[in-house]
Every structure is written in C-alpha cells, then in structure tokens.
C-alpha cells in the first residue's frame, strides 16, 4: 500500500488534534477538513454545504436551531427537553413518535410531556400492521417465541402512517437496529432519536464502549477469519 493510500485510509478517529473545532492546534496531514480524497475537492464540498446552510429553507432552519440549542443549553437540558426546544425552534407543531412495543410506557410518558409543553403527538408502534414475520420470508426459527403469531417490526409502515399524519418532526423511541434505518429512509419529516435501544445495557449503548477495557473486552477481540 502506498503512503498516499495509507493516508487516505486515516479518518477522524485517528486524529488527536481535533483542530477543526477551535482551530487552536493544527490540522494533521490526512485531515478531512483540508485534504481532498480521490476526485473530490474538499474546498468545493465545504463551499457547497455552506451554501445549503445559508440559503433559506428547512436545512438552514434546522442547522440554526440545533446550533442555538447547543449553545444556549449546553449541559443544561435533558435530551427530552432539547427535542422540545428544537421542535419549537423549527416551528414543529405535530410530533411523530416511532416507538418500540417494548418502550410503549416511555412513549406514553413522552406524549404527556409533549402535551404539557403545547405540542401535539401522534405515535405509531413497531408492530403496526400485525404482519407475521414468516409472511415476508423470515424463517420460523428466527421468531423470539416459537409456535405463535409474531408480528414483524414494521418501520416502513410506521413512517408511511406518520407521513400521512403530516407530522413535522419524528422521534425514534427505541427502534431495533436496522428498523431505525428503514424508518429514517421512509420518513418525510426530519427524524431525531430519543432512545437508542440496547436491551442488555438499559438503552445506554455507550456503556459498552466505556467498559470495552474490562466487562466488554470481547468487543476488541479480533475476529478470526
Ligand atoms: S476534521 Fe481534521 S482536525 Fe477534525 S477530527 Fe477530522 S482529521 Fe482531525
């Protein structure tokens, strides 16, 4: 592998300068902010996204709202409160909730909080449509509980029903890995996440990273080909 190729494989996780944030250090040679990769021209890319952020429209509105909330409430508001502040800043009135069946209680509480803060909510559960998993070709042995109707998670229908409900902002509450990806792909309204599901770590997936040096050493064990 040439030095150029080796350098092009480096990315932000390999950087210990993080100079892009406050420009009080230096940009490493492979820096994605100052070094173009392949045919791409990083300066042109930066100019292009600056145009998107400065032209009136939903992207600019969301970018300004997100930056203002970060600045105003840094380390002060919970995620629940930040979502409400963001919704209000982008003028969202109707909040869609794409919820996991296992977190329906949390969704009920969140709906009450939204109502208390003057926001309408409309929630769709993951099992909506009640389609048995085998109807789309999932093998019976993959069912969590054998020998009974077991509906598949249905993120595409969740998105379509929230699109029909004309929600202004959709919030993910604990959708499974991959189901969240399908939901985001099919959602018309912008999507943010309140709860990231982790059945083992109490919906705190970061805990596996924090403990990868001891409890979750297995995560860093190299997989044998
Ligand atoms: S953009 Fe550049 S300075 Fe920022 S983290 Fe990535 S490599 Fe480091």
CSV table of C-alpha atoms and ligand atoms in Angstrom, one decimal, residues 10-21 26-35 37, ligand 1:
chain,number,residue,atom,x,y,z
A,10,UNK,CA,-7.0,7.5,8.0
A,11,UNK,CA,-10.0,9.4,9.3
A,12,UNK,CA,-11.2,11.4,12.3
A,13,UNK,CA,-11.0,8.5,14.7
A,14,UNK,CA,-7.2,8.5,14.0
A,15,UNK,CA,-6.9,12.2,14.8
A,16,UNK,CA,-5.7,13.5,18.1
A,17,UNK,CA,-5.7,17.2,17.2
A,18,UNK,CA,-9.4,17.8,16.6
A,19,UNK,CA,-8.3,21.2,15.3
A,20,UNK,CA,-11.5,21.6,13.2
A,21,UNK,CA,-13.4,22.5,16.4
A,26,UNK,CA,-3.0,22.0,13.9
A,27,UNK,CA,-4.7,20.0,11.1
A,28,UNK,CA,-3.0,16.6,10.7
A,29,UNK,CA,-1.7,15.8,7.1
A,30,UNK,CA,-4.6,13.4,6.5
A,31,UNK,CA,-7.2,15.9,7.9
A,32,UNK,CA,-10.6,15.6,6.2
A,33,UNK,CA,-11.2,19.3,6.5
A,34,UNK,CA,-8.1,20.3,4.5
A,35,UNK,CA,-7.2,17.3,2.4
A,37,UNK,CA,-9.7,12.5,-1.2
B,1,LIG,S1,-11.6,17.0,10.6
B,1,LIG,FE1,-9.4,17.1,10.7
B,1,LIG,S2,-8.9,18.1,12.7
B,1,LIG,FE2,-11.1,17.5,12.7
B,1,LIG,S3,-11.1,15.5,13.7
B,1,LIG,FE3,-11.0,15.1,11.5
B,1,LIG,S4,-8.9,14.9,11.0
B,1,LIG,FE4,-9.0,15.9,13.0
